[in-house]
Short mmCIF file of C-alpha atoms in Angstrom, two decimals:
data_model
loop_
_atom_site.label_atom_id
_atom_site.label_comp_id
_atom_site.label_asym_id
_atom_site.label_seq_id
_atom_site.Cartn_x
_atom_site.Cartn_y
_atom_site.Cartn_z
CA UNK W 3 -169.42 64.46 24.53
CA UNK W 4 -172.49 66.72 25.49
CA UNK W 5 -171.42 69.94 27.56
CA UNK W 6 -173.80 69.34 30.25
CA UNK W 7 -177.11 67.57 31.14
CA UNK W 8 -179.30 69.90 29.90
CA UNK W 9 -178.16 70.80 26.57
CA UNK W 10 -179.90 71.12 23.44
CA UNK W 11 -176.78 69.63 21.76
CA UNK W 12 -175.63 65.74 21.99
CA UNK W 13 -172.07 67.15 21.58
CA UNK W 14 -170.11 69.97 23.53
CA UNK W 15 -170.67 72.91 20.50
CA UNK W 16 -167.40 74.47 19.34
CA UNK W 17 -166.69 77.95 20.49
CA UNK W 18 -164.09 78.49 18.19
CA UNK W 19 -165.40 77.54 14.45
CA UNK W 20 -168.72 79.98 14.69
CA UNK W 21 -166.05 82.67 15.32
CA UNK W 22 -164.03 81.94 12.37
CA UNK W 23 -166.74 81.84 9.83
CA UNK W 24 -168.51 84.62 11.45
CA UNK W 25 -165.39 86.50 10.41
CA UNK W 26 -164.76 85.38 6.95
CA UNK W 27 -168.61 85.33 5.84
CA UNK W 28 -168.27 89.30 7.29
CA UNK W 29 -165.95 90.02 5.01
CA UNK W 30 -167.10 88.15 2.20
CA UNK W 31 -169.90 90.28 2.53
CA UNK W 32 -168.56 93.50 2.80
CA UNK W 33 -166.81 92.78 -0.31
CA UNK W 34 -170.12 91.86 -2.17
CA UNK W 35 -171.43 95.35 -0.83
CA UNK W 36 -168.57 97.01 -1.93
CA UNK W 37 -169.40 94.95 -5.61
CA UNK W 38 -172.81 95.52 -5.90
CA UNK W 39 -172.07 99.45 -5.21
CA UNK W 40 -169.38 99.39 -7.86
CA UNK W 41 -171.73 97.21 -10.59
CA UNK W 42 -174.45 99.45 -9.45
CA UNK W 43 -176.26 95.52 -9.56
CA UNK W 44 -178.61 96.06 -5.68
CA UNK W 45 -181.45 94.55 -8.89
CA UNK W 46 -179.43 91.33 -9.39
CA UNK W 47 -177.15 90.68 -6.76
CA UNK W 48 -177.99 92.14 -3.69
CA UNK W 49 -178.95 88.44 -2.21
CA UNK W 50 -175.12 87.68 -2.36
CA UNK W 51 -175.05 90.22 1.37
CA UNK W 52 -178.20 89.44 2.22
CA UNK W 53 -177.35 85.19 2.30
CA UNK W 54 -173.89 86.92 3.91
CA UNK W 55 -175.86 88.35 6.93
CA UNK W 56 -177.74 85.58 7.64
CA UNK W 57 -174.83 83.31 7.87
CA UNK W 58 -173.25 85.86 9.81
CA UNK W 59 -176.09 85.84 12.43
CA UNK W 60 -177.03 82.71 12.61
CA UNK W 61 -173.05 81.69 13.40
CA UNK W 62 -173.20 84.51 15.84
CA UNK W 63 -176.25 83.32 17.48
CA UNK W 64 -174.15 79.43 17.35
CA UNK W 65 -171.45 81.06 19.23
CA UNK W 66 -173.99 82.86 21.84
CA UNK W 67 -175.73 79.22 21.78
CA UNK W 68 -172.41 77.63 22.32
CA UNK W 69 -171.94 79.44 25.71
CA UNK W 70 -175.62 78.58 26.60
CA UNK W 71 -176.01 75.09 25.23
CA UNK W 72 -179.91 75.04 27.23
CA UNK W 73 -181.07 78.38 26.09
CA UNK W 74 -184.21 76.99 23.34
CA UNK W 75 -184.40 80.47 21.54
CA UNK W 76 -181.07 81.17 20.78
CA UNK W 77 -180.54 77.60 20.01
CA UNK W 78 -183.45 77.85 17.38
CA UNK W 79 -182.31 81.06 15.98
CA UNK W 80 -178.94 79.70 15.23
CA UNK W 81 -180.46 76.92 13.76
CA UNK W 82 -183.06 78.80 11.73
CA UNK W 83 -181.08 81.16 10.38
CA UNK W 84 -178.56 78.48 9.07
CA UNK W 85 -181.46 76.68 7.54
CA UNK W 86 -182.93 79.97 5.34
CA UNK W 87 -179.37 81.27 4.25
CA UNK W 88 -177.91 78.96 1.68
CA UNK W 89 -181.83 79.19 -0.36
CA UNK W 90 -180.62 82.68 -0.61
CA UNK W 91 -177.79 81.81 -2.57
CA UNK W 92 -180.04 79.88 -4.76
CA UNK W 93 -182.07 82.96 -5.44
CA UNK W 94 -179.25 84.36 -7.11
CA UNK W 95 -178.54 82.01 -9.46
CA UNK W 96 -182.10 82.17 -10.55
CA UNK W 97 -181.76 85.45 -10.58
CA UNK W 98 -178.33 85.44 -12.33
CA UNK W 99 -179.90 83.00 -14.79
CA UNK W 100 -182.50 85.18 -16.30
CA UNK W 101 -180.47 87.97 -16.65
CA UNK W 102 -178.29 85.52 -19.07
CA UNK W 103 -181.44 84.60 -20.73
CA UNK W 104 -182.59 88.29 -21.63
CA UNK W 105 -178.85 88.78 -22.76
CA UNK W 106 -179.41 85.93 -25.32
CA UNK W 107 -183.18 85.75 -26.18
CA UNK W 108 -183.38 83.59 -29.29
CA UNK W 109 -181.98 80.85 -27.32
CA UNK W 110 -184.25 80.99 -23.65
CA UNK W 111 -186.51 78.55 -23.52
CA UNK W 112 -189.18 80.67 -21.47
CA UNK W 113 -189.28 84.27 -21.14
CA UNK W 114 -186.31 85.23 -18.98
CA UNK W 115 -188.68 86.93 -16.30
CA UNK W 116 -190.33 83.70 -15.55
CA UNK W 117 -187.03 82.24 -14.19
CA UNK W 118 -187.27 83.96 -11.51
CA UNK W 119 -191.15 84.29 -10.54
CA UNK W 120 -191.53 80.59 -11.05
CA UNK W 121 -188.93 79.22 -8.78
CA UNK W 122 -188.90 82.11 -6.74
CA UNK W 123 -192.87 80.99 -6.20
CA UNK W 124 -191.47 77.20 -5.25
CA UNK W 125 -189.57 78.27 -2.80
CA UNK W 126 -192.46 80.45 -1.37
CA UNK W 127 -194.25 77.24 -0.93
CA UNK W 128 -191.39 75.62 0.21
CA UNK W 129 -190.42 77.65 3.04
CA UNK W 130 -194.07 77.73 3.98
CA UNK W 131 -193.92 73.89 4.33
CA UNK W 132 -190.40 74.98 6.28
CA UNK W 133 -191.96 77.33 8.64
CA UNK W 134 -195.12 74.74 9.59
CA UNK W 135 -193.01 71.85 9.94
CA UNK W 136 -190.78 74.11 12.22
CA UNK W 137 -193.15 75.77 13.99
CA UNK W 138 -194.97 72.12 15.37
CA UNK W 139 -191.56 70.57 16.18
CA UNK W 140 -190.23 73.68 17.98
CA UNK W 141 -193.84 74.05 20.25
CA UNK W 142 -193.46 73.16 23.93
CA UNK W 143 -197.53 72.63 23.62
CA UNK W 144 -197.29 70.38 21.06
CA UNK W 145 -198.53 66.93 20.66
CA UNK W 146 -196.77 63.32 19.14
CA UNK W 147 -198.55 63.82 16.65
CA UNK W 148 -198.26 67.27 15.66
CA UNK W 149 -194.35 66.81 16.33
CA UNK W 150 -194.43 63.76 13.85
CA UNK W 151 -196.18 65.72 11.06
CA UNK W 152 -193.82 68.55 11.92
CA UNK W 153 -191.01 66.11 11.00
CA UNK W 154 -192.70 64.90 8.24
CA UNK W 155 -193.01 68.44 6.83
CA UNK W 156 -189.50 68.82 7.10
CA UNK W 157 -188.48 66.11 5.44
CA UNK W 158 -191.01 67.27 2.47
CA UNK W 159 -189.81 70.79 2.47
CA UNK W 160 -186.06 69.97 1.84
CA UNK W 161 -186.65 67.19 -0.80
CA UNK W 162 -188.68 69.66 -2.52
CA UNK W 163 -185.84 72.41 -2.21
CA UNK W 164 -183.47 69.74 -3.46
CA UNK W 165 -185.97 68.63 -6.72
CA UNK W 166 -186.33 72.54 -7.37
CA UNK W 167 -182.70 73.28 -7.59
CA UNK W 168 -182.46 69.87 -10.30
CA UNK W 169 -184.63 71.42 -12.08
CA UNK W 170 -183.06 74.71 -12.27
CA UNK W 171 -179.89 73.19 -13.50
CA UNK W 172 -182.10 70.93 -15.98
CA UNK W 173 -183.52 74.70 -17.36
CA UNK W 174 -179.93 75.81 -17.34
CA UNK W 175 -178.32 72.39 -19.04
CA UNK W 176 -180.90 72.74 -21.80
CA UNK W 177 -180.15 76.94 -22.43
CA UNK W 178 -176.35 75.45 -22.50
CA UNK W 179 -177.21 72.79 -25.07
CA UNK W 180 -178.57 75.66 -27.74
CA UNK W 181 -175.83 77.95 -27.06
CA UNK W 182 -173.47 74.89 -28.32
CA UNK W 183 -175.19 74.15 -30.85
CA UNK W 184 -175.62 78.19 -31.85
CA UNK W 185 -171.85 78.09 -31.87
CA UNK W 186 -171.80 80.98 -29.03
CA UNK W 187 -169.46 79.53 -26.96
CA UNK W 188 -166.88 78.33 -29.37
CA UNK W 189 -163.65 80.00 -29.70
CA UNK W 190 -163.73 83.31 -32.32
CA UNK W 191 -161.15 84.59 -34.69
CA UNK W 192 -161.20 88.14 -33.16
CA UNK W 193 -160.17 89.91 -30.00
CA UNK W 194 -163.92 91.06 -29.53
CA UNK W 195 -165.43 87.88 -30.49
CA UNK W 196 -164.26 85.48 -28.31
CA UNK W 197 -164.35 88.21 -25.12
CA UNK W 198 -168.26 87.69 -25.79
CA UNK W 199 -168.03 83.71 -25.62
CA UNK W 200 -165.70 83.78 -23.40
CA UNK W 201 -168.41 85.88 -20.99
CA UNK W 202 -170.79 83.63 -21.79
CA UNK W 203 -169.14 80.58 -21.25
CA UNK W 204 -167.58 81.74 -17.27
CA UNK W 205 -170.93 82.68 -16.42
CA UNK W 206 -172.69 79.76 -17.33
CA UNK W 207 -169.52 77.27 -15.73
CA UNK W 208 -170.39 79.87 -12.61
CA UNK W 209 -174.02 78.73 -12.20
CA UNK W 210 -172.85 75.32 -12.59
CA UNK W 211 -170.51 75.42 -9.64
CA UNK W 212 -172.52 77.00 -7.50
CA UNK W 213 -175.68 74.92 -8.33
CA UNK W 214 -172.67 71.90 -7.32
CA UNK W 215 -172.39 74.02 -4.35
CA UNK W 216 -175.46 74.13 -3.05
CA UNK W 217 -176.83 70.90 -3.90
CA UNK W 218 -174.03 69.09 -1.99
CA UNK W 219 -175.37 70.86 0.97
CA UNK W 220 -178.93 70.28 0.29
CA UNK W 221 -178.12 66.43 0.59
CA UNK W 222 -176.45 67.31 3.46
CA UNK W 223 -179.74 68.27 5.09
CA UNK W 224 -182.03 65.53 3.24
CA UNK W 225 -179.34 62.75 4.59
CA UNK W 226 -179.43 64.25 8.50
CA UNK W 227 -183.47 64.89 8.41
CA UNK W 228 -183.94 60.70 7.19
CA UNK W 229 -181.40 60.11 9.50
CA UNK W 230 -183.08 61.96 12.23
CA UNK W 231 -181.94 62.85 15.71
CA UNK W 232 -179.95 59.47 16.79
CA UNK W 233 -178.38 60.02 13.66
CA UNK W 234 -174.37 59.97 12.81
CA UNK W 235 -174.66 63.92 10.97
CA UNK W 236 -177.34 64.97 13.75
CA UNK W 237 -174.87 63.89 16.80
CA UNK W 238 -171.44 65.36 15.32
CA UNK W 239 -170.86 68.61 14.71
CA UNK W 240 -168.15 68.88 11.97
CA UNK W 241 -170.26 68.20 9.01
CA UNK W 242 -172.18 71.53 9.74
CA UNK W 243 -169.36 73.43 9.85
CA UNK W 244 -168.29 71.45 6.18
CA UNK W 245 -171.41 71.89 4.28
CA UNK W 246 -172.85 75.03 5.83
CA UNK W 247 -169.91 76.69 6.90
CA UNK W 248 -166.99 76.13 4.55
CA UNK W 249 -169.27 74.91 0.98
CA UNK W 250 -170.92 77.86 1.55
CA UNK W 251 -168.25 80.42 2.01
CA UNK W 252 -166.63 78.43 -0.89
CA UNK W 253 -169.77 79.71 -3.22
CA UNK W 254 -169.66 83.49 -1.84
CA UNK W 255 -165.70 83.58 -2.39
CA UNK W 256 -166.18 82.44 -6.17
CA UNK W 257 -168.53 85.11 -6.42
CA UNK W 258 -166.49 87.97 -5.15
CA UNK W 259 -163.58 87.18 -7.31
CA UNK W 260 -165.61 86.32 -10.60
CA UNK W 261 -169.18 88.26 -9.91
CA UNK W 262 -171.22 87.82 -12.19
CA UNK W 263 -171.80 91.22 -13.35
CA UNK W 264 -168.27 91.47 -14.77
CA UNK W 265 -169.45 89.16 -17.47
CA UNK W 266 -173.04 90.54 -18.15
CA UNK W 267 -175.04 94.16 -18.67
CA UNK W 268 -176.71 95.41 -16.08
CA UNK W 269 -179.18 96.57 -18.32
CA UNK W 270 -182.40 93.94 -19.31
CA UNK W 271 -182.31 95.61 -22.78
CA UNK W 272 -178.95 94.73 -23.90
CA UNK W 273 -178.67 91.72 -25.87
CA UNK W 274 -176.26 89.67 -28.03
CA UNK W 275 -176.79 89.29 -31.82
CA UNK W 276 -176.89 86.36 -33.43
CA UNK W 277 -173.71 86.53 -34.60
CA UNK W 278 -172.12 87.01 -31.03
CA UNK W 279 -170.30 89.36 -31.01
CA UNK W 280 -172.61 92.45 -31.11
CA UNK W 281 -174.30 93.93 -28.38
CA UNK W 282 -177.54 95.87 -29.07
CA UNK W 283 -180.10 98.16 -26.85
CA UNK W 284 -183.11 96.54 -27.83
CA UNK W 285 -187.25 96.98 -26.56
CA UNK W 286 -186.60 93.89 -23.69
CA UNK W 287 -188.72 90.97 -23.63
CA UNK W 288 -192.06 91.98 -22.46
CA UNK W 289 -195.10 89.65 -21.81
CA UNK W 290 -198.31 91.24 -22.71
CA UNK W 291 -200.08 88.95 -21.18
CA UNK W 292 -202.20 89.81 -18.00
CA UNK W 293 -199.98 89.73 -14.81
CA UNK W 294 -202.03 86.94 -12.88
CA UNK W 295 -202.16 84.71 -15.91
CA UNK W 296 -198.38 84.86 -16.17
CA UNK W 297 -198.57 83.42 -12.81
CA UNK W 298 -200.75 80.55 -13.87
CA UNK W 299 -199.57 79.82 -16.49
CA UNK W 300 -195.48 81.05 -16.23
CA UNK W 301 -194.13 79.01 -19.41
CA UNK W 302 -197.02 79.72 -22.19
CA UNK W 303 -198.28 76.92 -22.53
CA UNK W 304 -201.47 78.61 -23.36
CA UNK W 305 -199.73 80.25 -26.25
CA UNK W 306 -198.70 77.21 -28.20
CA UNK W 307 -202.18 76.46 -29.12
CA UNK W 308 -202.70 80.28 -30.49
CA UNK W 309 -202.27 80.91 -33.70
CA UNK W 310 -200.65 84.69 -33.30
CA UNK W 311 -197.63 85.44 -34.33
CA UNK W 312 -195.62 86.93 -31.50
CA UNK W 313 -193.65 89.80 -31.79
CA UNK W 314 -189.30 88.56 -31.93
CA UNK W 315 -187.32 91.43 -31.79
CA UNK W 316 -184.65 89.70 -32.22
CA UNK W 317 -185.33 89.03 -35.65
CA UNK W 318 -185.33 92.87 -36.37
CA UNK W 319 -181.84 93.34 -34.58
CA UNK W 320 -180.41 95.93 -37.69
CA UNK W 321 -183.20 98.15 -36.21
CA UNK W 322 -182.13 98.06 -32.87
CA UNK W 323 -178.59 100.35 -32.06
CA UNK W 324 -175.39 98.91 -31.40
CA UNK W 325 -174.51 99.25 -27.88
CA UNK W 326 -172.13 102.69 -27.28
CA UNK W 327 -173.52 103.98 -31.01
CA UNK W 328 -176.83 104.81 -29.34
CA UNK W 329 -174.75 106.91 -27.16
CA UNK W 330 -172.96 108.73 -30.02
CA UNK W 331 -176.35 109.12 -31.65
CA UNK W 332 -177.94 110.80 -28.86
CA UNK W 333 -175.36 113.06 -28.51
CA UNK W 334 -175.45 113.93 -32.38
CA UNK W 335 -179.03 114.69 -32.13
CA UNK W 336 -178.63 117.08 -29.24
CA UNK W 337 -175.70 118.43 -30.90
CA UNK W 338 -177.96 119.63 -33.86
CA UNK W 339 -180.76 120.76 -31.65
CA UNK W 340 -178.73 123.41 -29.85
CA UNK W 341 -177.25 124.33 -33.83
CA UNK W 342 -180.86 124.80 -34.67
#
């Protein structure tokens, strides 16, 4: 039932759901602030409160849009806002993702860095298709036409979104695949031992929840843009609430009781030896190559066809310190300054 003849919404909006997950995303968020403060992990996390905002906006501008069902900007906002959130979320787990890979770098199939510039740059292009594709549909100036390619854009931007995110989980399913057969995630003898796999292994079935997560809702969006505005998930209201209201919220709850940071280092430089168990401060994995050619070319493809040997430090790992040794060492050293 629409609210009245000239609203921007074939149903009368609910004034009560935007309330209810304006208040739990609020809090969700507060409690990933409170998280990344005690992790000190703003590097690595700090999307988690920044998607929490945005949800808690946009719902806030649903609720003012509820009471003003005819009013275009709010309306848009609301709908805007919604739309750039639950990428956010997807940051992180890229984000997430390469810190895993630095932790184990004999196993990453790319250099952990690239996770994040490479599908981070997608989803640059993809939210410029977003913002076009918005921008014609939303103009009161604009023409059939440009409203048709508008749509069209749309439709482009969130299949693209949706192939991205596969192929994020592909990258991760294949890092998962060496780990097995590394034997880091089976069950160890010791105490110590199997903490490390045990790590390993929640953060990894983490990313593959909340991949679940947010794919679900990406087909959400796919389904209701083919669909289009006669649609069954354009004209009812509910499934909004489901897949960007409660799937959502269902992703940033799993990540304030199991954050990911109470399974990994916050420090790059920290990685696990071979035989997992021991943690070492090593040099990090640094590409030498120039920064715009990393761009270009973000998976070395140019280096398979050179000859030069490249520089594992990994291989070296008895030179690197054990993590909390380096500590003692340090402390050692200055100890016999001051004697001298």
């Amino acid at each position: 039932m629409v609210c009245c003849d000239s609203s921007l919404y074939p149903y009368s909006p609910s004034k009560v759901a935007p309330i209810i997950l304006l208040v739990v995303f609020l809090a969700s968020t507060a409690h990933h602030i409170y998280l990344n403060i005690r992790y000190k992990s703003w590097r690595i996390t700090a999307t988690l409160p920044w998607g929490g905002f945005l949800f808690v906006v946009g719902f806030a501008m649903r609720e003012v849009s509820a009471f003003k069902p005819n009013h275009l900007p709010i309306f848009i906002a609301s709908v805007c806002l919604l739309l750039l959130a639950p990428p956010v979320f997807a940051v992180t787990n890229y984000i997430v993702l390469g810190r895993v890979l630095y932790y184990v770098p004999y196993l990453s199939p790319i250099h952990p860095g690239r996770v994040i510039s490479t599908f981070l740059g997608l989803d640059a292009v993809i939210g410029v298709i977003t913002g076009n594709g918005g921008a014609r549909v939303a103009s009161v100036d604009a023409s059939p036409s440009d409203i048709r390619a508008g749509k069209a854009m749309l439709r482009a931007s969130i299949i693209l979104q949706l192939v991205s995110f596969f192929l994020f989980v592909a990258l991760e399913g294949f890092f998962h695949r060496r780990c097995i057969r590394q034997g880091l995630l089976a069950p160890k003898p010791s105490p110590e031992a199997n903490k490390q796999s045990k790590n390993l292994r929640r953060i990894l079935h983490l990313m593959y929840i909340s991949s679940a997560i947010i794919s679900c809702r990406h087909v959400f969006r796919v389904v209701e843009v083919f669909q289009g505005s006669d649609g069954y998930l354009a004209r009812h209201e509910w499934p909004l609430y489901v897949f960007d209201g409660v799937f959502m919220f269902a992703n940033m709850l799993m990540l304030n009781i199991w954050n990911p940071m109470r399974y990994l280092p916050n420090d790059n430089k920290i990685y696990l030896s071979k035989d997992g168990v021991t943690q070492r401060l090593g040099p990090g994995w640094v590409d030498k190559r120039h920064f715009i050619l990393t761009i270009i070319d973000p998976f070395d493809v140019g280096g398979l066809f050179k000859k030069k040997d490249k520089c594992k430090f990994w291989d070296n790992e008895n030179e690197h310190p054990i993590v909390g040794q380096e500590m003692a060492g340090a402390d050692k050293r200055a100890g016999d300054s001051a004697t001298a």
